[in-house]
């Protein structure tokens, strides 16, 4: 039995195997059989992609989903996360996919439960299944995760995607830089360099945009002029290498992080990321039950 809470505690060989598994599940249209396992998706923060692509992965592997809705649950009466998990585990749920606004919420759970806990995003901490689908997308495109120039642009300090991706892509030997306004720099990040988007675009293989996380901001910023100052405009894409790709975890603030005409442009892999998310999550479910 394995948990899947962060890529940091997994060795590179295993992560490569998960990437390969996801690519193979996608290419062969074949899935492991996990029927007769009961799973719950506990989302205490909003989600479209992560929640529903987990659900798709669970259905494709034949799992039984025990549905949970935080808004209509006893969480509204003050039930703790531990008590919710303990309750569902007591009635037979064997695996939990959890998104929660508390950084590292999973630490308490993995020391107290003997069933897999999968982190679907913890506060401003990590988003390991998003990182895995990003690795799958980059690997499919370039055939390697090593030696690439990757610029991560936008709201770095609030982004669990930036944190997870920067750490794992650095471990794989790619060069990370951050293009972010001064007020969204993250002093805790020990890797990568801070650059202007204009200066780094001609050498970038991947332009990874982030969502501006307005719900986490304590201070207002100039959203109206953000695109021209820091975002990906048509003029800026003209500086990109023809082989370079655009990524964004979504949801997207159209015409803030990116000109909306670029979202489905030939260089964009934004919807490929979403497709790959299903197969990356099948690989994770297979890992926690079968490895
Ligand atoms: N990328 C991502 O985590 O999207 P959701 O918040 O919609 O799950």
CSV table of C-alpha atoms in Angstrom, one decimal, residues 78-277:
chain,number,residue,atom,x,y,z
A,78,UNK,CA,-17.9,21.2,12.3
A,79,UNK,CA,-16.7,17.6,11.6
A,80,UNK,CA,-12.9,17.5,11.2
A,81,UNK,CA,-11.0,16.1,8.2
A,82,UNK,CA,-9.8,13.2,10.4
A,83,UNK,CA,-13.3,12.3,11.5
A,84,UNK,CA,-14.6,12.5,7.9
A,85,UNK,CA,-11.9,10.1,6.7
A,86,UNK,CA,-12.4,7.9,9.8
A,87,UNK,CA,-16.1,7.7,9.1
A,88,UNK,CA,-15.8,6.8,5.4
A,89,UNK,CA,-13.0,4.3,6.1
A,90,UNK,CA,-15.3,2.7,8.8
A,91,UNK,CA,-18.0,2.2,6.2
A,92,UNK,CA,-15.6,0.6,3.7
A,93,UNK,CA,-13.9,3.3,1.7
A,94,UNK,CA,-10.4,2.1,0.8
A,95,UNK,CA,-8.7,5.1,-0.7
A,96,UNK,CA,-9.1,8.9,-0.4
A,97,UNK,CA,-8.3,11.6,-3.0
A,98,UNK,CA,-8.2,14.8,-1.0
A,99,UNK,CA,-7.9,18.5,-1.9
A,100,UNK,CA,-7.7,20.8,1.1
A,101,UNK,CA,-6.7,24.4,1.8
A,102,UNK,CA,-4.3,23.4,4.6
A,103,UNK,CA,-0.7,23.0,3.5
A,104,UNK,CA,0.5,19.4,4.2
A,105,UNK,CA,-3.0,18.3,5.5
A,106,UNK,CA,-2.0,14.7,4.6
A,107,UNK,CA,0.8,14.4,7.2
A,108,UNK,CA,-1.7,13.8,10.0
A,109,UNK,CA,-3.7,11.3,7.9
A,110,UNK,CA,-0.9,9.1,6.7
A,111,UNK,CA,0.3,8.5,10.2
A,112,UNK,CA,-3.1,7.4,11.3
A,113,UNK,CA,-4.7,5.5,8.4
A,114,UNK,CA,-3.5,2.4,6.7
A,115,UNK,CA,-5.3,3.1,3.4
A,116,UNK,CA,-3.9,5.2,0.5
A,117,UNK,CA,-4.2,9.0,0.7
A,118,UNK,CA,-3.7,10.8,-2.6
A,119,UNK,CA,-3.0,14.6,-2.5
A,120,UNK,CA,-5.2,16.4,-5.0
A,121,UNK,CA,-3.7,19.8,-3.9
A,122,UNK,CA,-2.8,21.1,-0.5
A,123,UNK,CA,-3.1,24.8,0.1
A,124,UNK,CA,-0.1,26.6,-1.5
A,125,UNK,CA,2.0,23.4,-1.1
A,126,UNK,CA,2.0,20.7,-3.7
A,127,UNK,CA,-0.2,19.3,-6.6
A,128,UNK,CA,1.6,16.0,-7.4
A,129,UNK,CA,-0.9,14.6,-9.9
A,130,UNK,CA,-0.9,17.9,-11.8
A,131,UNK,CA,2.9,17.6,-11.9
A,132,UNK,CA,2.7,14.1,-13.1
A,133,UNK,CA,0.4,15.1,-16.0
A,134,UNK,CA,2.7,18.0,-16.8
A,135,UNK,CA,5.6,15.5,-16.9
A,136,UNK,CA,3.6,13.3,-19.2
A,137,UNK,CA,2.8,16.2,-21.5
A,138,UNK,CA,6.4,17.4,-21.7
A,139,UNK,CA,7.7,13.9,-22.2
A,140,UNK,CA,5.3,13.2,-25.0
A,141,UNK,CA,6.4,16.4,-26.7
A,142,UNK,CA,10.2,16.2,-26.3
A,143,UNK,CA,10.9,12.6,-25.5
A,144,UNK,CA,12.9,13.6,-22.5
A,145,UNK,CA,12.5,15.5,-19.2
A,146,UNK,CA,16.2,16.4,-19.1
A,147,UNK,CA,18.0,19.4,-20.5
A,148,UNK,CA,14.9,21.5,-21.3
A,149,UNK,CA,14.5,25.2,-20.6
A,150,UNK,CA,11.3,25.8,-18.8
A,151,UNK,CA,9.9,29.2,-17.8
A,152,UNK,CA,7.2,29.2,-15.1
A,153,UNK,CA,5.3,32.5,-15.4
A,154,UNK,CA,2.9,34.3,-13.0
A,155,UNK,CA,1.7,33.9,-9.4
A,156,UNK,CA,4.5,31.7,-8.2
A,157,UNK,CA,4.2,32.2,-4.5
A,158,UNK,CA,0.6,31.0,-4.3
A,159,UNK,CA,0.9,28.2,-6.9
A,160,UNK,CA,1.2,24.6,-5.7
A,161,UNK,CA,1.8,23.7,-9.5
A,162,UNK,CA,4.8,26.0,-9.6
A,163,UNK,CA,6.2,24.4,-6.4
A,164,UNK,CA,5.7,20.8,-7.5
A,165,UNK,CA,6.8,21.3,-11.1
A,166,UNK,CA,9.9,23.4,-10.4
A,167,UNK,CA,11.1,20.8,-7.9
A,168,UNK,CA,10.6,17.7,-10.0
A,169,UNK,CA,11.8,19.2,-13.3
A,170,UNK,CA,14.9,20.4,-11.6
A,171,UNK,CA,15.5,16.9,-10.3
A,172,UNK,CA,15.1,15.6,-13.8
A,173,UNK,CA,17.8,18.0,-15.0
A,174,UNK,CA,15.8,20.7,-16.7
A,175,UNK,CA,16.6,24.4,-16.3
A,176,UNK,CA,13.8,26.3,-14.5
A,177,UNK,CA,13.3,30.1,-14.5
A,178,UNK,CA,10.5,32.1,-13.0
A,179,UNK,CA,9.0,35.2,-14.7
A,180,UNK,CA,6.8,36.8,-12.1
A,181,UNK,CA,6.0,40.2,-10.7
A,182,UNK,CA,8.2,41.1,-7.7
A,183,UNK,CA,5.2,40.8,-5.4
A,184,UNK,CA,4.6,37.1,-6.3
A,185,UNK,CA,8.2,35.9,-5.9
A,186,UNK,CA,8.7,33.0,-3.5
A,187,UNK,CA,11.7,33.4,-1.3
A,188,UNK,CA,11.3,29.7,-0.1
A,189,UNK,CA,12.1,28.4,-3.6
A,190,UNK,CA,15.7,27.4,-3.7
A,191,UNK,CA,15.9,26.5,-7.3
A,192,UNK,CA,15.6,28.5,-10.5
A,193,UNK,CA,16.4,32.1,-11.4
A,194,UNK,CA,14.0,35.1,-11.7
A,195,UNK,CA,13.9,36.6,-15.2
A,196,UNK,CA,11.7,38.7,-17.4
A,197,UNK,CA,9.4,36.8,-19.7
A,198,UNK,CA,10.6,38.8,-22.7
A,199,UNK,CA,14.3,37.9,-22.1
A,200,UNK,CA,13.7,34.2,-21.6
A,201,UNK,CA,11.2,33.4,-24.4
A,202,UNK,CA,13.7,32.9,-27.2
A,203,UNK,CA,15.3,30.1,-25.4
A,204,UNK,CA,12.4,28.5,-23.7
A,205,UNK,CA,11.1,25.0,-24.6
A,206,UNK,CA,8.1,25.2,-22.4
A,207,UNK,CA,6.3,28.4,-21.4
A,208,UNK,CA,4.3,27.3,-18.3
A,209,UNK,CA,1.7,29.9,-17.3
A,210,UNK,CA,0.1,29.9,-13.9
A,211,UNK,CA,-3.4,31.0,-12.8
A,212,UNK,CA,-3.4,34.3,-10.8
A,213,UNK,CA,-5.0,33.0,-7.6
A,214,UNK,CA,-7.2,35.9,-6.7
A,215,UNK,CA,-8.9,34.0,-3.9
A,216,UNK,CA,-5.5,33.8,-2.0
A,217,UNK,CA,-4.4,37.4,-2.6
A,218,UNK,CA,-4.3,39.7,0.4
A,219,UNK,CA,-3.5,42.8,-1.8
A,220,UNK,CA,-5.0,43.9,-5.0
A,221,UNK,CA,-2.9,44.1,-8.2
A,222,UNK,CA,-3.4,45.8,-11.5
A,223,UNK,CA,-5.3,43.0,-13.2
A,224,UNK,CA,-6.4,45.2,-16.1
A,225,UNK,CA,-2.8,45.8,-17.3
A,226,UNK,CA,-1.4,42.4,-16.2
A,227,UNK,CA,-1.5,40.8,-19.7
A,228,UNK,CA,0.6,43.6,-21.3
A,229,UNK,CA,3.0,43.7,-18.4
A,230,UNK,CA,3.5,40.1,-17.5
A,231,UNK,CA,1.2,37.8,-19.5
A,232,UNK,CA,1.5,35.9,-22.8
A,233,UNK,CA,0.5,38.2,-25.6
A,234,UNK,CA,0.5,37.4,-29.3
A,235,UNK,CA,3.6,39.7,-29.6
A,236,UNK,CA,5.4,37.7,-27.0
A,237,UNK,CA,4.6,34.4,-28.7
A,238,UNK,CA,6.4,35.7,-31.8
A,239,UNK,CA,9.6,35.5,-29.8
A,240,UNK,CA,9.1,31.8,-29.0
A,241,UNK,CA,11.0,29.0,-30.7
A,242,UNK,CA,8.8,27.2,-33.3
A,243,UNK,CA,9.2,24.0,-31.2
A,244,UNK,CA,8.3,25.6,-27.9
A,245,UNK,CA,4.9,24.8,-26.2
A,246,UNK,CA,2.5,26.7,-24.0
A,247,UNK,CA,1.1,25.1,-20.9
A,248,UNK,CA,-1.3,26.3,-18.2
A,249,UNK,CA,-2.8,24.1,-15.4
A,250,UNK,CA,-6.2,26.0,-15.8
A,251,UNK,CA,-8.6,27.3,-14.9
A,252,UNK,CA,-7.5,30.3,-17.0
A,253,UNK,CA,-8.2,33.9,-16.4
A,254,UNK,CA,-8.8,34.8,-20.0
A,255,UNK,CA,-6.9,37.8,-21.2
A,256,UNK,CA,-5.1,38.1,-17.9
A,257,UNK,CA,-2.4,35.4,-17.9
A,258,UNK,CA,-2.8,34.7,-21.6
A,259,UNK,CA,-4.4,36.3,-24.6
A,260,UNK,CA,-7.5,34.2,-25.1
A,261,UNK,CA,-6.7,33.7,-28.8
A,262,UNK,CA,-3.6,31.7,-27.8
A,263,UNK,CA,-5.4,29.2,-25.5
A,264,UNK,CA,-6.2,26.8,-28.5
A,265,UNK,CA,-3.3,28.0,-30.7
A,266,UNK,CA,-1.1,25.3,-32.4
A,267,UNK,CA,1.6,25.7,-29.7
A,268,UNK,CA,-0.8,25.3,-26.8
A,269,UNK,CA,-0.9,22.0,-25.0
A,270,UNK,CA,-3.5,23.2,-22.4
A,271,UNK,CA,-6.2,20.7,-23.4
A,272,UNK,CA,-3.7,17.9,-24.0
A,273,UNK,CA,-2.7,18.4,-20.3
A,274,UNK,CA,-6.3,17.8,-19.3
A,275,UNK,CA,-6.5,14.6,-21.4
A,276,UNK,CA,-3.2,13.4,-20.0
A,277,UNK,CA,-4.5,14.1,-16.5
